[in-house]
Coordinates of C-alpha atoms in Angstrom, one line a residue:
Chain A
X1 CA -36.3 -24.2 -4.6
X2 CA -33.6 -22.6 -2.4
X3 CA -31.6 -21.5 -5.5
X4 CA -34.5 -19.6 -7.0
X5 CA -35.1 -18.0 -3.6
X6 CA -31.4 -16.9 -3.5
X7 CA -31.7 -15.3 -7.0
X8 CA -34.9 -13.6 -6.0
X9 CA -33.4 -12.1 -2.8
X10 CA -30.3 -11.0 -4.8
X11 CA -32.6 -9.3 -7.4
X12 CA -34.5 -7.6 -4.6
X13 CA -31.3 -6.4 -3.1
X14 CA -30.1 -5.0 -6.5
X15 CA -33.4 -3.2 -7.0
X16 CA -33.2 -1.5 -3.5
X17 CA -29.5 -0.5 -4.0
X18 CA -30.4 0.9 -7.5
X19 CA -33.3 2.9 -5.9
X20 CA -31.1 4.4 -3.2
X21 CA -28.5 5.5 -5.7
X22 CA -31.3 6.9 -8.1
X23 CA -32.6 8.9 -5.1
X24 CA -29.2 10.1 -3.9
X25 CA -28.4 11.2 -7.4
X26 CA -31.7 13.1 -7.7
X27 CA -31.0 15.1 -4.5
X28 CA -27.3 15.7 -5.4
X29 CA -28.5 17.3 -8.6
X30 CA -30.9 19.5 -6.7
X31 CA -28.5 20.3 -3.9
X32 CA -25.7 21.6 -6.1
X33 CA -25.4 25.4 -6.5
X34 CA -27.3 27.0 -9.3
X35 CA -30.6 26.4 -10.7
X36 CA -31.7 22.8 -11.7
X37 CA -33.6 24.2 -14.6
X38 CA -30.4 25.5 -16.2
X39 CA -28.8 22.1 -15.4
X40 CA -31.3 20.0 -17.1
X41 CA -32.5 22.3 -19.9
X42 CA -30.1 23.1 -22.8
X43 CA -29.4 26.8 -22.7
X44 CA -29.4 26.8 -26.5
X45 CA -33.2 26.0 -26.7
X46 CA -35.8 28.5 -27.8
X47 CA -37.9 29.7 -24.7
X48 CA -40.8 27.8 -26.2
X49 CA -39.0 24.4 -26.3
X50 CA -37.4 25.1 -22.9
X51 CA -40.7 25.6 -21.3
X52 CA -42.0 22.4 -22.8
X53 CA -39.0 20.5 -21.5
X54 CA -39.4 22.0 -18.0
X55 CA -42.9 20.8 -17.9
X56 CA -42.0 17.5 -19.2
X57 CA -39.3 17.0 -16.5
X58 CA -41.6 18.4 -13.9
X59 CA -39.1 21.1 -12.8
X60 CA -41.8 23.7 -12.2
X61 CA -43.5 21.2 -9.6
X62 CA -42.7 20.9 -5.8
X63 CA -39.7 18.7 -5.0
X64 CA -41.6 15.5 -4.2
X65 CA -43.6 15.6 -7.3
X66 CA -40.2 16.3 -9.3
X67 CA -39.0 13.1 -7.7
X68 CA -41.9 11.1 -8.8
X69 CA -41.6 12.5 -12.4
X70 CA -37.9 11.7 -12.3
X71 CA -38.5 8.1 -11.4
X72 CA -41.3 7.7 -13.9
X73 CA -39.0 9.2 -16.6
X74 CA -36.3 6.9 -15.7
X75 CA -38.4 3.8 -16.0
X76 CA -40.0 5.0 -19.3
X77 CA -36.4 5.5 -20.7
X78 CA -36.9 9.3 -20.9
X79 CA -33.6 10.6 -19.4
X80 CA -33.5 13.9 -21.1
X81 CA -31.7 15.3 -24.1
X82 CA -28.0 15.8 -24.4
X83 CA -26.9 19.4 -24.7
X84 CA -24.0 18.5 -26.9
X85 CA -25.7 16.1 -29.3
X86 CA -29.2 17.4 -29.1
X87 CA -30.4 13.7 -29.0
X88 CA -32.1 11.8 -26.4
X89 CA -29.4 10.5 -24.0
X90 CA -30.9 7.0 -23.9
X91 CA -30.0 6.5 -27.6
X92 CA -26.5 7.9 -27.1
X93 CA -25.5 5.7 -24.2
X94 CA -27.1 2.6 -25.7
X95 CA -25.0 3.1 -28.8
X96 CA -21.9 3.3 -26.6
X97 CA -22.6 0.3 -24.5
X98 CA -21.6 -2.4 -26.8
X99 CA -18.1 -0.9 -27.4
X100 CA -17.4 -0.8 -23.7
X101 CA -18.8 -4.3 -23.1
X102 CA -16.7 -5.6 -25.9
X103 CA -13.4 -4.1 -24.5
X104 CA -14.3 -4.9 -21.0
X105 CA -15.3 -8.5 -21.2
X106 CA -12.5 -9.4 -23.5
X107 CA -9.8 -7.9 -21.3
X108 CA -11.4 -9.3 -18.1
X109 CA -11.7 -12.8 -19.3
X110 CA -8.2 -12.9 -21.0
X111 CA -6.6 -11.4 -17.8
X112 CA -8.5 -13.8 -15.5
X113 CA -7.6 -16.8 -17.6
X114 CA -3.9 -15.9 -17.9
X115 CA -3.7 -14.8 -14.3
X116 CA -5.1 -18.2 -13.1
X117 CA -2.7 -20.0 -15.3
X118 CA 0.4 -18.0 -14.3
X119 CA -0.6 -17.9 -10.6
X120 CA -0.9 -21.7 -10.6
X121 CA 2.6 -22.0 -12.2
X122 CA 4.0 -19.4 -9.8
X123 CA 2.6 -21.1 -6.7
X124 CA 3.6 -24.6 -7.8
X125 CA 7.2 -23.5 -8.4
X126 CA 7.2 -21.3 -5.1
X127 CA 10.6 -19.9 -4.4
X128 CA 12.0 -20.4 -7.9
X129 CA 13.4 -17.7 -10.1
X130 CA 10.3 -17.9 -12.3
X131 CA 8.0 -17.4 -9.2
X132 CA 10.0 -14.3 -8.1
X133 CA 9.9 -12.8 -11.6
X134 CA 6.2 -13.4 -11.9
X135 CA 5.3 -12.2 -8.5
X136 CA 7.3 -9.0 -8.8
X137 CA 5.9 -8.2 -12.3
X138 CA 2.4 -8.8 -11.0
X139 CA 3.0 -6.5 -8.1
X140 CA 4.3 -3.7 -10.3
X141 CA 1.4 -4.2 -12.7
X142 CA -1.0 -4.1 -9.8
X143 CA 0.2 -0.8 -8.6
X144 CA 0.9 0.9 -12.0
X145 CA -0.8 4.2 -12.6
X146 CA -3.1 3.3 -15.3
X147 CA -3.3 6.5 -17.4
X148 CA 0.5 6.9 -17.3
X149 CA 0.9 3.3 -18.5
X150 CA -1.6 3.8 -21.2
X151 CA 0.2 6.8 -22.4
X152 CA 3.6 5.0 -22.5
X153 CA 2.0 2.1 -24.5
X154 CA 0.4 4.7 -26.9
X155 CA 3.8 6.4 -27.3
X156 CA 5.9 3.4 -27.8
X157 CA 3.7 1.1 -29.9
X158 CA 1.6 3.6 -31.7
X159 CA 3.6 6.8 -32.0
X160 CA 7.2 5.6 -32.2
X161 CA 6.8 2.1 -33.8
X162 CA 3.6 3.0 -35.8
X163 CA 2.2 -0.4 -35.5
X164 CA -1.2 0.6 -34.2
X165 CA -3.6 3.6 -34.7
X166 CA -3.4 6.4 -32.2
X167 CA -6.9 6.0 -31.0
X168 CA -10.5 5.4 -32.0
X169 CA -12.4 2.3 -32.9
X170 CA -12.5 2.3 -36.6
X171 CA -10.8 3.8 -39.6
X172 CA -13.6 5.9 -41.3
X173 CA -12.3 5.4 -44.8
X174 CA -12.4 1.6 -44.5
X175 CA -16.0 1.7 -43.2
X176 CA -17.3 4.1 -46.0
X177 CA -15.7 2.0 -48.7
X178 CA -17.4 -1.2 -49.6
X179 CA -14.8 -3.5 -47.9
X180 CA -15.8 -6.9 -46.9
X181 CA -17.0 -7.6 -43.3
X182 CA -13.8 -9.5 -42.5
X183 CA -11.7 -6.3 -43.3
X184 CA -14.0 -4.3 -41.1
X185 CA -13.7 -6.7 -38.2
X186 CA -9.9 -6.8 -38.6
X187 CA -10.0 -3.0 -38.6
X188 CA -11.8 -2.9 -35.2
X189 CA -9.4 -5.7 -33.8
X190 CA -6.4 -3.5 -35.0
X191 CA -7.8 -0.6 -33.0
X192 CA -8.7 -2.7 -30.0
X193 CA -5.2 -4.3 -29.4
X194 CA -3.7 -1.4 -27.5
X195 CA -6.5 -0.6 -25.0
X196 CA -7.0 -4.4 -24.6
X197 CA -3.2 -4.9 -24.0
X198 CA -3.3 -2.0 -21.4
X199 CA -6.3 -3.4 -19.5
X200 CA -4.9 -6.9 -19.7
X201 CA -1.6 -6.0 -18.2
X202 CA -3.3 -4.1 -15.4
X203 CA -5.8 -6.8 -14.5
X204 CA -3.4 -9.7 -14.9
X205 CA -1.3 -8.7 -11.9
X206 CA -4.1 -8.8 -9.3
X207 CA -5.5 -12.1 -10.7
X208 CA -2.0 -13.6 -10.6
X209 CA -1.3 -12.5 -7.1
X210 CA -4.7 -13.7 -5.9
X211 CA -4.5 -17.1 -7.6
X212 CA -0.9 -17.6 -6.3
X213 CA -1.9 -17.1 -2.7
X214 CA -5.1 -19.1 -3.1
X215 CA -3.2 -22.0 -4.6
X216 CA -0.5 -21.8 -1.8
X217 CA -3.3 -22.2 0.7
X218 CA -5.0 -25.0 -1.0
X219 CA -1.6 -26.9 -1.3
X220 CA -1.6 -27.1 2.4
X221 CA -4.9 -28.8 2.7
X222 CA -5.2 -32.4 3.7
X223 CA -6.8 -33.6 0.5
X224 CA -3.6 -32.7 -1.3
X225 CA -1.6 -35.1 1.0
X226 CA -4.2 -37.7 0.4
X227 CA -3.9 -37.2 -3.3
X228 CA -0.1 -37.6 -3.0
X229 CA -0.6 -40.7 -0.9
X230 CA -2.9 -42.2 -3.4
X231 CA 0.0 -41.9 -5.8
X232 CA -1.6 -39.5 -8.2
X233 CA 0.8 -37.8 -10.6
X234 CA 2.0 -34.3 -9.8
X235 CA 0.3 -32.9 -12.9
X236 CA -3.0 -34.2 -11.9
X237 CA -2.7 -33.0 -8.3
X238 CA -1.7 -29.5 -9.6
X239 CA -4.4 -29.1 -12.2
X240 CA -7.3 -31.3 -10.9
X241 CA -7.0 -31.0 -7.2
X242 CA -5.3 -27.8 -6.4
X243 CA -6.0 -25.3 -9.3
X244 CA -9.6 -26.0 -9.6
X245 CA -10.3 -25.2 -5.9
X246 CA -8.0 -22.2 -5.8
X247 CA -9.6 -20.6 -8.8
X248 CA -12.9 -20.1 -6.9
X249 CA -11.7 -16.9 -5.1
X250 CA -10.5 -15.5 -8.3
X251 CA -14.0 -15.6 -9.7
X252 CA -15.3 -13.9 -6.6
X253 CA -12.8 -11.2 -7.1
X254 CA -13.8 -10.6 -10.6
X255 CA -17.1 -9.3 -9.0
X256 CA -15.4 -7.5 -6.2
X257 CA -12.9 -5.7 -8.2
X258 CA -15.4 -4.6 -10.8
X259 CA -15.6 -1.1 -9.4
X260 CA -11.9 -0.9 -9.7
X261 CA -11.9 -2.2 -13.2
X262 CA -14.5 0.3 -14.2
X263 CA -12.3 3.1 -13.1
X264 CA -9.4 1.7 -15.2
X265 CA -11.7 1.1 -18.1
X266 CA -12.9 4.7 -18.2
X267 CA -9.3 6.0 -18.1
X268 CA -8.2 3.6 -20.8
X269 CA -11.1 4.6 -23.1
X270 CA -10.2 8.2 -22.5
X271 CA -6.6 7.8 -23.6
X272 CA -7.2 5.6 -26.5
X273 CA -10.3 7.5 -27.5
X274 CA -12.3 4.3 -27.5
X275 CA -16.0 5.3 -28.0
X276 CA -17.4 3.8 -24.7
X277 CA -19.5 4.7 -21.8
X278 CA -16.5 5.8 -19.6
X279 CA -15.2 8.2 -22.2
X280 CA -18.7 9.5 -22.7
X281 CA -19.0 10.2 -19.0
X282 CA -15.7 12.0 -18.8
X283 CA -16.7 14.0 -22.0
X284 CA -20.2 14.9 -20.4
X285 CA -18.6 16.0 -17.1
X286 CA -16.0 18.2 -18.9
X287 CA -18.7 19.9 -21.1
X288 CA -21.3 20.3 -18.3
X289 CA -23.7 18.1 -20.2
X290 CA -25.7 17.1 -17.1
X291 CA -28.3 14.8 -18.6
X292 CA -25.7 12.8 -20.3
X293 CA -23.5 12.6 -17.3
X294 CA -26.5 11.5 -15.2
X295 CA -27.5 8.9 -17.7
X296 CA -24.0 7.5 -18.0
X297 CA -23.6 7.2 -14.3
X298 CA -26.8 5.4 -13.9
X299 CA -26.0 3.0 -16.8
X300 CA -22.6 2.2 -15.2
X301 CA -24.2 1.6 -11.8
X302 CA -26.8 -0.7 -13.5
X303 CA -24.0 -2.6 -15.3
X304 CA -22.0 -3.0 -12.1
X305 CA -25.0 -4.4 -10.2
X306 CA -26.0 -6.8 -12.9
X307 CA -22.3 -8.0 -13.3
X308 CA -22.2 -8.6 -9.5
X309 CA -25.3 -10.8 -9.8
X310 CA -23.8 -12.8 -12.6
X311 CA -20.7 -13.4 -10.7
X312 CA -22.7 -14.5 -7.5
X313 CA -24.7 -17.0 -9.6
X314 CA -21.6 -18.3 -11.4
X315 CA -19.9 -18.8 -8.1
X316 CA -22.9 -20.7 -6.6
X317 CA -22.9 -22.8 -9.8
X318 CA -19.2 -23.6 -9.7
X319 CA -18.8 -24.4 -6.0
X320 CA -21.0 -27.3 -5.2
X321 CA -20.4 -26.8 -1.4
X322 CA -22.5 -23.7 -1.6
X323 CA -26.2 -24.4 -1.4
X324 CA -28.5 -21.6 -0.9
Chain B
X1 CA 5.4 -4.2 32.7
X2 CA 2.3 -3.7 30.4
X3 CA 4.3 -1.2 28.4
X4 CA 7.3 -3.5 28.0
X5 CA 5.0 -6.1 26.5
X6 CA 4.1 -3.8 23.7
X7 CA 7.6 -2.7 23.1
X8 CA 8.6 -6.4 23.0
X9 CA 5.9 -7.2 20.5
X10 CA 6.8 -4.3 18.3
X11 CA 10.5 -5.2 18.3
X12 CA 9.7 -8.9 17.4
X13 CA 7.5 -7.5 14.5
X14 CA 10.0 -5.1 13.3
X15 CA 12.7 -7.7 13.2
X16 CA 10.5 -9.9 11.1
X17 CA 9.4 -7.0 9.0
X18 CA 13.0 -5.7 8.3
X19 CA 14.1 -9.2 7.3
X20 CA 11.5 -9.3 4.6
X21 CA 13.0 -8.1 1.3
X22 CA 9.6 -6.5 0.3
X23 CA 9.4 -4.6 3.6
X24 CA 13.0 -3.5 3.2
X25 CA 12.6 -2.3 -0.4
X26 CA 9.2 -0.6 0.5
X27 CA 11.0 1.3 3.4
X28 CA 13.8 2.5 1.2
X29 CA 11.6 3.8 -1.6
X30 CA 9.2 5.4 0.9
X31 CA 12.3 7.2 2.7
X32 CA 13.3 8.7 -0.7
X33 CA 9.8 10.1 -1.3
X34 CA 9.6 11.4 2.3
X35 CA 12.8 13.3 1.6
X36 CA 11.3 14.7 -1.6
X37 CA 8.2 15.8 0.3
X38 CA 10.4 17.5 3.0
X39 CA 12.4 19.0 0.2
X40 CA 9.3 20.7 -1.2
X41 CA 9.1 23.0 1.9
X42 CA 12.5 24.5 0.9
X43 CA 11.4 25.2 -2.7
X44 CA 10.3 28.8 -2.0
X45 CA 13.9 29.6 -0.9
X46 CA 14.9 29.3 -4.6
X47 CA 12.8 32.3 -5.4
X48 CA 9.4 33.0 -7.0
X49 CA 10.4 31.7 -10.4
X50 CA 10.7 28.2 -8.9
X51 CA 7.2 28.1 -7.5
X52 CA 5.5 24.9 -8.7
X53 CA 2.2 26.7 -9.4
X54 CA 2.7 30.3 -10.2
X55 CA 6.5 30.4 -10.9
X56 CA 7.7 30.5 -14.5
X57 CA 11.1 31.1 -15.8
X58 CA 10.7 34.5 -17.6
X59 CA 13.6 33.6 -20.0
X60 CA 11.9 30.3 -20.9
X61 CA 8.3 30.6 -22.0
X62 CA 8.1 27.0 -23.4
X63 CA 8.9 23.5 -22.4
X64 CA 12.6 22.6 -22.7
X65 CA 14.5 19.6 -21.6
X66 CA 16.8 19.2 -18.6
X67 CA 19.4 21.8 -18.0
X68 CA 21.4 23.0 -15.0
X69 CA 18.9 25.6 -13.9
X70 CA 16.0 23.2 -14.4
X71 CA 17.1 19.6 -13.6
X72 CA 14.1 18.0 -15.2
X73 CA 13.3 20.7 -17.7
X74 CA 10.4 23.0 -17.7
X75 CA 6.7 22.6 -18.5
X76 CA 4.7 24.5 -21.3
X77 CA 4.9 27.9 -19.5
X78 CA 8.3 27.6 -18.1
X79 CA 7.7 26.1 -14.7
X80 CA 10.3 24.0 -13.1
X81 CA 9.3 20.3 -13.4
X82 CA 11.5 19.1 -10.6
X83 CA 10.0 21.5 -8.1
X84 CA 6.4 20.4 -9.2
X85 CA 7.7 16.8 -8.6
X86 CA 8.7 17.7 -5.0
X87 CA 5.4 19.4 -4.4
X88 CA 3.6 16.4 -5.8
X89 CA 5.3 14.1 -3.4
X90 CA 3.9 16.2 -0.4
X91 CA 0.4 16.2 -1.9
X92 CA 0.5 12.4 -2.6
X93 CA 1.5 11.8 1.1
X94 CA -1.2 14.2 2.4
X95 CA -3.8 12.6 0.2
X96 CA -2.8 9.1 0.7
X97 CA -2.3 9.3 4.5
X98 CA -5.3 11.3 5.4
X99 CA -7.6 9.3 3.2
X100 CA -6.4 6.1 4.6
X101 CA -6.6 7.4 8.2
X102 CA -10.2 8.6 7.8
X103 CA -11.4 5.4 6.1
X104 CA -9.6 3.3 8.7
X105 CA -11.2 5.1 11.6
X106 CA -14.6 4.9 10.0
X107 CA -14.1 1.3 9.0
X108 CA -12.9 0.2 12.2
X109 CA -15.6 1.9 14.2
X110 CA -18.3 0.6 12.0
X111 CA -16.9 -2.9 11.8
X112 CA -16.6 -3.2 15.5
X113 CA -20.1 -1.9 16.2
X114 CA -21.6 -4.0 13.5
X115 CA -19.8 -7.2 14.7
X116 CA -20.5 -6.6 18.4
X117 CA -24.1 -5.6 18.0
X118 CA -25.2 -8.1 15.6
X119 CA -28.8 -8.5 14.6
X120 CA -30.6 -5.6 12.6
X121 CA -27.7 -3.1 13.2
X122 CA -25.2 -5.5 11.6
X123 CA -27.4 -6.3 8.7
X124 CA -28.1 -2.7 8.0
X125 CA -24.5 -1.6 8.2
X126 CA -23.3 -4.3 6.0
X127 CA -25.9 -3.7 3.4
X128 CA -24.8 -0.1 3.3
X129 CA -21.2 -1.4 3.0
X130 CA -22.1 -3.6 0.1
X131 CA -23.6 -0.6 -1.6
X132 CA -20.5 1.5 -1.2
X133 CA -18.3 -1.4 -2.2
X134 CA -19.9 -1.9 -5.7
X135 CA -19.6 1.8 -6.6
X136 CA -16.6 2.7 -8.7
X137 CA -14.9 5.7 -6.7
X138 CA -13.6 7.5 -9.8
X139 CA -17.0 7.5 -11.4
X140 CA -18.6 9.0 -8.2
X141 CA -16.0 11.6 -8.0
X142 CA -16.6 12.4 -11.7
X143 CA -20.3 12.9 -11.3
X144 CA -19.6 15.1 -8.2
X145 CA -17.0 17.0 -10.1
X146 CA -19.7 17.8 -12.7
X147 CA -21.8 19.6 -10.0
X148 CA -19.1 21.1 -7.8
X149 CA -15.6 22.4 -8.1
X150 CA -13.9 19.9 -5.7
X151 CA -11.0 21.1 -3.5
X152 CA -8.3 18.7 -2.5
X153 CA -9.8 18.2 1.0
X154 CA -13.2 17.4 -0.3
X155 CA -11.7 14.9 -2.7
X156 CA -9.8 13.3 0.2
X157 CA -13.0 13.1 2.2
X158 CA -15.0 11.5 -0.6
X159 CA -12.4 8.8 -1.4
X160 CA -12.2 8.0 2.4
X161 CA -16.0 7.7 2.6
X162 CA -16.0 5.4 -0.5
X163 CA -13.3 3.2 0.9
X164 CA -14.3 2.2 4.4
X165 CA -16.5 -0.9 3.6
X166 CA -13.8 -3.3 2.9
X167 CA -11.9 -2.4 6.1
X168 CA -15.1 -2.8 8.2
X169 CA -15.9 -6.2 6.7
X170 CA -12.5 -7.5 7.9
X171 CA -12.7 -5.8 11.2
X172 CA -16.3 -7.1 11.7
X173 CA -15.3 -10.7 11.1
X174 CA -12.4 -10.2 13.6
X175 CA -14.8 -8.7 16.1
X176 CA -17.1 -11.6 15.7
X177 CA -14.4 -14.1 16.6
X178 CA -13.3 -12.0 19.5
X179 CA -16.8 -11.7 20.9
X180 CA -16.7 -15.5 21.6
X181 CA -13.6 -15.3 23.7
X182 CA -13.9 -15.8 27.4
X183 CA -12.3 -12.4 28.4
X184 CA -15.2 -10.5 26.7
X185 CA -17.6 -12.8 28.5
X186 CA -15.8 -12.1 31.8
X187 CA -15.9 -8.3 31.3
X188 CA -19.6 -8.5 30.5
X189 CA -20.2 -10.4 33.8
X190 CA -18.2 -7.8 35.6
X191 CA -20.6 -5.2 34.3
X192 CA -18.7 -3.4 31.6
X193 CA -20.7 -1.3 29.2
X194 CA -20.9 -2.2 25.5
X195 CA -18.9 1.0 24.8
X196 CA -16.1 0.0 27.3
X197 CA -15.9 -3.5 25.9
X198 CA -15.7 -2.3 22.4
X199 CA -13.0 0.4 23.0
X200 CA -11.0 -1.2 25.8
X201 CA -11.1 -4.9 24.9
X202 CA -12.0 -5.2 21.2
X203 CA -10.3 -2.2 19.8
X204 CA -6.6 -3.1 20.9
X205 CA -7.0 -6.5 19.3
X206 CA -8.2 -5.3 15.9
X207 CA -5.9 -2.2 15.5
X208 CA -2.9 -4.0 14.1
X209 CA -5.2 -5.4 11.3
X210 CA -6.6 -1.9 10.7
X211 CA -3.0 -0.5 10.4
X212 CA -2.3 -3.2 7.8
X213 CA -5.3 -2.2 5.8
X214 CA -4.3 1.4 6.1
X215 CA -1.3 0.9 3.9
X216 CA -3.4 -0.7 1.2
X217 CA -5.8 2.2 1.5
X218 CA -3.0 4.7 1.0
X219 CA -2.2 3.0 -2.3
X220 CA -5.7 3.2 -3.7
X221 CA -6.3 6.8 -2.5
X222 CA -3.2 8.1 -4.2
X223 CA -4.1 6.3 -7.5
X224 CA -7.7 7.7 -7.5
X225 CA -6.8 11.2 -6.7
X226 CA -4.0 11.1 -9.5
X227 CA -6.6 9.7 -11.9
X228 CA -9.0 12.4 -11.1
X229 CA -6.4 15.2 -11.5
X230 CA -5.2 13.5 -14.7
X231 CA -8.7 13.8 -16.1
X232 CA -8.7 17.5 -15.3
X233 CA -11.1 17.5 -12.3
X234 CA -8.5 17.8 -9.6
X235 CA -8.1 20.8 -7.3
X236 CA -6.9 23.6 -9.7
X237 CA -5.0 25.3 -7.0
X238 CA -2.8 22.3 -6.2
X239 CA 0.0 20.8 -8.2
X240 CA -0.1 17.0 -8.0
X241 CA 1.5 14.2 -10.0
X242 CA -1.8 13.6 -11.7
X243 CA -2.2 17.2 -12.6
X244 CA 1.4 17.3 -14.1
X245 CA 0.3 14.4 -16.4
X246 CA -2.9 16.2 -17.2
X247 CA -0.7 19.2 -18.3
X248 CA 1.6 17.1 -20.5
X249 CA -1.4 15.5 -22.1
X250 CA -3.7 18.5 -22.6
X251 CA -0.8 20.7 -23.9
X252 CA 0.0 18.1 -26.5
X253 CA 3.5 17.4 -25.2
X254 CA 3.1 13.7 -24.4
X255 CA 5.1 12.5 -27.4
X256 CA 7.6 15.5 -27.5
X257 CA 8.6 15.7 -23.9
X258 CA 9.7 12.3 -22.3
X259 CA 11.6 14.3 -19.6
X260 CA 8.1 15.7 -18.6
X261 CA 5.9 12.6 -19.2
X262 CA 8.1 10.0 -17.4
X263 CA 8.9 11.5 -13.9
X264 CA 5.3 11.9 -12.6
X265 CA 4.1 8.5 -13.7
X266 CA 7.3 6.8 -12.3
X267 CA 6.8 8.5 -9.0
X268 CA 3.0 7.6 -8.7
X269 CA 3.7 4.0 -9.5
X270 CA 6.8 3.7 -7.3
X271 CA 5.1 5.4 -4.3
X272 CA 2.1 3.2 -4.5
X273 CA 4.2 0.1 -5.0
X274 CA 6.2 0.9 -1.9
X275 CA 3.1 1.3 0.3
X276 CA 1.8 -1.8 -1.1
X277 CA 5.0 -3.7 -0.4
X278 CA 4.9 -2.3 3.0
X279 CA 1.4 -3.8 3.5
X280 CA 2.5 -7.1 2.2
X281 CA 5.4 -7.2 4.7
X282 CA 3.3 -6.2 7.5
X283 CA 0.8 -8.9 6.6
X284 CA 3.6 -11.4 7.2
X285 CA 4.4 -9.9 10.6
X286 CA 0.8 -10.0 11.7
X287 CA 0.0 -13.5 10.3
X288 CA 2.3 -16.0 11.7
X289 CA 0.9 -18.6 9.4
X290 CA 2.4 -16.9 6.3
X291 CA 5.7 -16.5 8.1
X292 CA 6.0 -20.1 8.9
X293 CA 5.2 -20.9 5.4
X294 CA 8.0 -18.6 4.3
X295 CA 10.5 -20.0 6.8
X296 CA 9.7 -23.6 5.7
X297 CA 11.4 -23.0 2.4

């Protein structure tokens, strides 16, 4: 089964990459100035507890043993205790993950869908006023400075107009009261619209530009001429023959631009105080909460790698020309 | 005669470039920002109260709107926003251009070696490239910022190191196709060393492409540095547009002081847009296929 082999190879590759990153991170934390003990052990702990934690993390051992303990701890899910929350970091980041995934997948899917649609229209009407307008807007969206755009959105739609909350994910009063589930879901959606809108606008531009240029390329292919010669309607040529093939590179770019989207996601979470992983990482870094920062970083890395795998698989499924 | 050929090619390219509306707009915006960056060198002549970092108007200790003394108003301790904006232009150019330059040099060198050598070297280098490519630069910078206080030059270096892979992928595929050409075969037969073939024969052919990618790298470098500064992990000794936005935000002025919130964001977005436009226009100069398609309209 060639396909199974392809998946297997990809998995091996991901595991190797992850191990390299895990190792680099370990050495970075030991190379940095200062004592690694003060970095991994909460200064607020009693000496008794601190010594226990040092033993648990293997910080009193030689470096190579420390590394083994670190890898073992990672795979048993023991990533240390957050200084700020006083809780195991594993629990904290796992509770934040759904919020990030919710915001992230919704915005990416919506933007990719709208980008493919608008890019198709733009390329089909190449040179028209509509095309010029769409291309220029996409260009501006693509190069916008994300935090600034988010601040403007917040200022205009939440502060001035007052249509949306200034941040967060829920209204505590609603969730304490015994409101129905639908009210609670609507409350989350109400909080989600602004960050979603920001991420959507930013990603829409790049998908639109990509789809436009892919579509323009496809329209020059011979099979489009064949389709015309066969007397197929323009609509069928546009939607069935051209757009379907042009959309493939857009899917790959979802994977390739993932790193870029994560940057944008973290910034958006930070400004709209959306309780996700990106915001948690920024919080941890500002408060020198090293165990939490390390865990957030590893989780983001893992998510990126897995998402890349999914995109690869999706691509091989969608493009029948690719046979592994 | 050899020289004339290059000049001719440049003139031809330039005429296509300048006819392109995107290239024209990009050049105009870029010129404005360059003038701003140059103007920042004359700010000290205005006196110590106009220093973008340490200067503060002793009569104004708070943020006030635009006036004759302070064209764009002052920030929360009375520093002149316009002077900070000029200084920010200089920093953005330094960050963008040096990042792009380093990552292009790295990317081109690695791409050429990878493509020319092939085999295990190629596989190894490209796997490393893959690894860098999937990592979000800002997240890497954040984790490093938690361990070290990053100076502006360290930030530049890290961004550059994170951004070479996409360049080297393109240069590699270009090198692979060049390798098949007869003139490479001929110089191999003539006894040229690998180093000589790479630098004398392959490099001149991939350099235009590398320059094209440089403009796109400038865009992303400026955005990442600004984002890092905005989050409060930039070089504390250096005013930048991202830092200005960080000050608006952290001092709680973002909804009260549009004269302070708007300029840095507009500047970052416009500067990156102009570099991006430049890149797209250059794309057309280098890729005759695109040009013909445009001309066919």
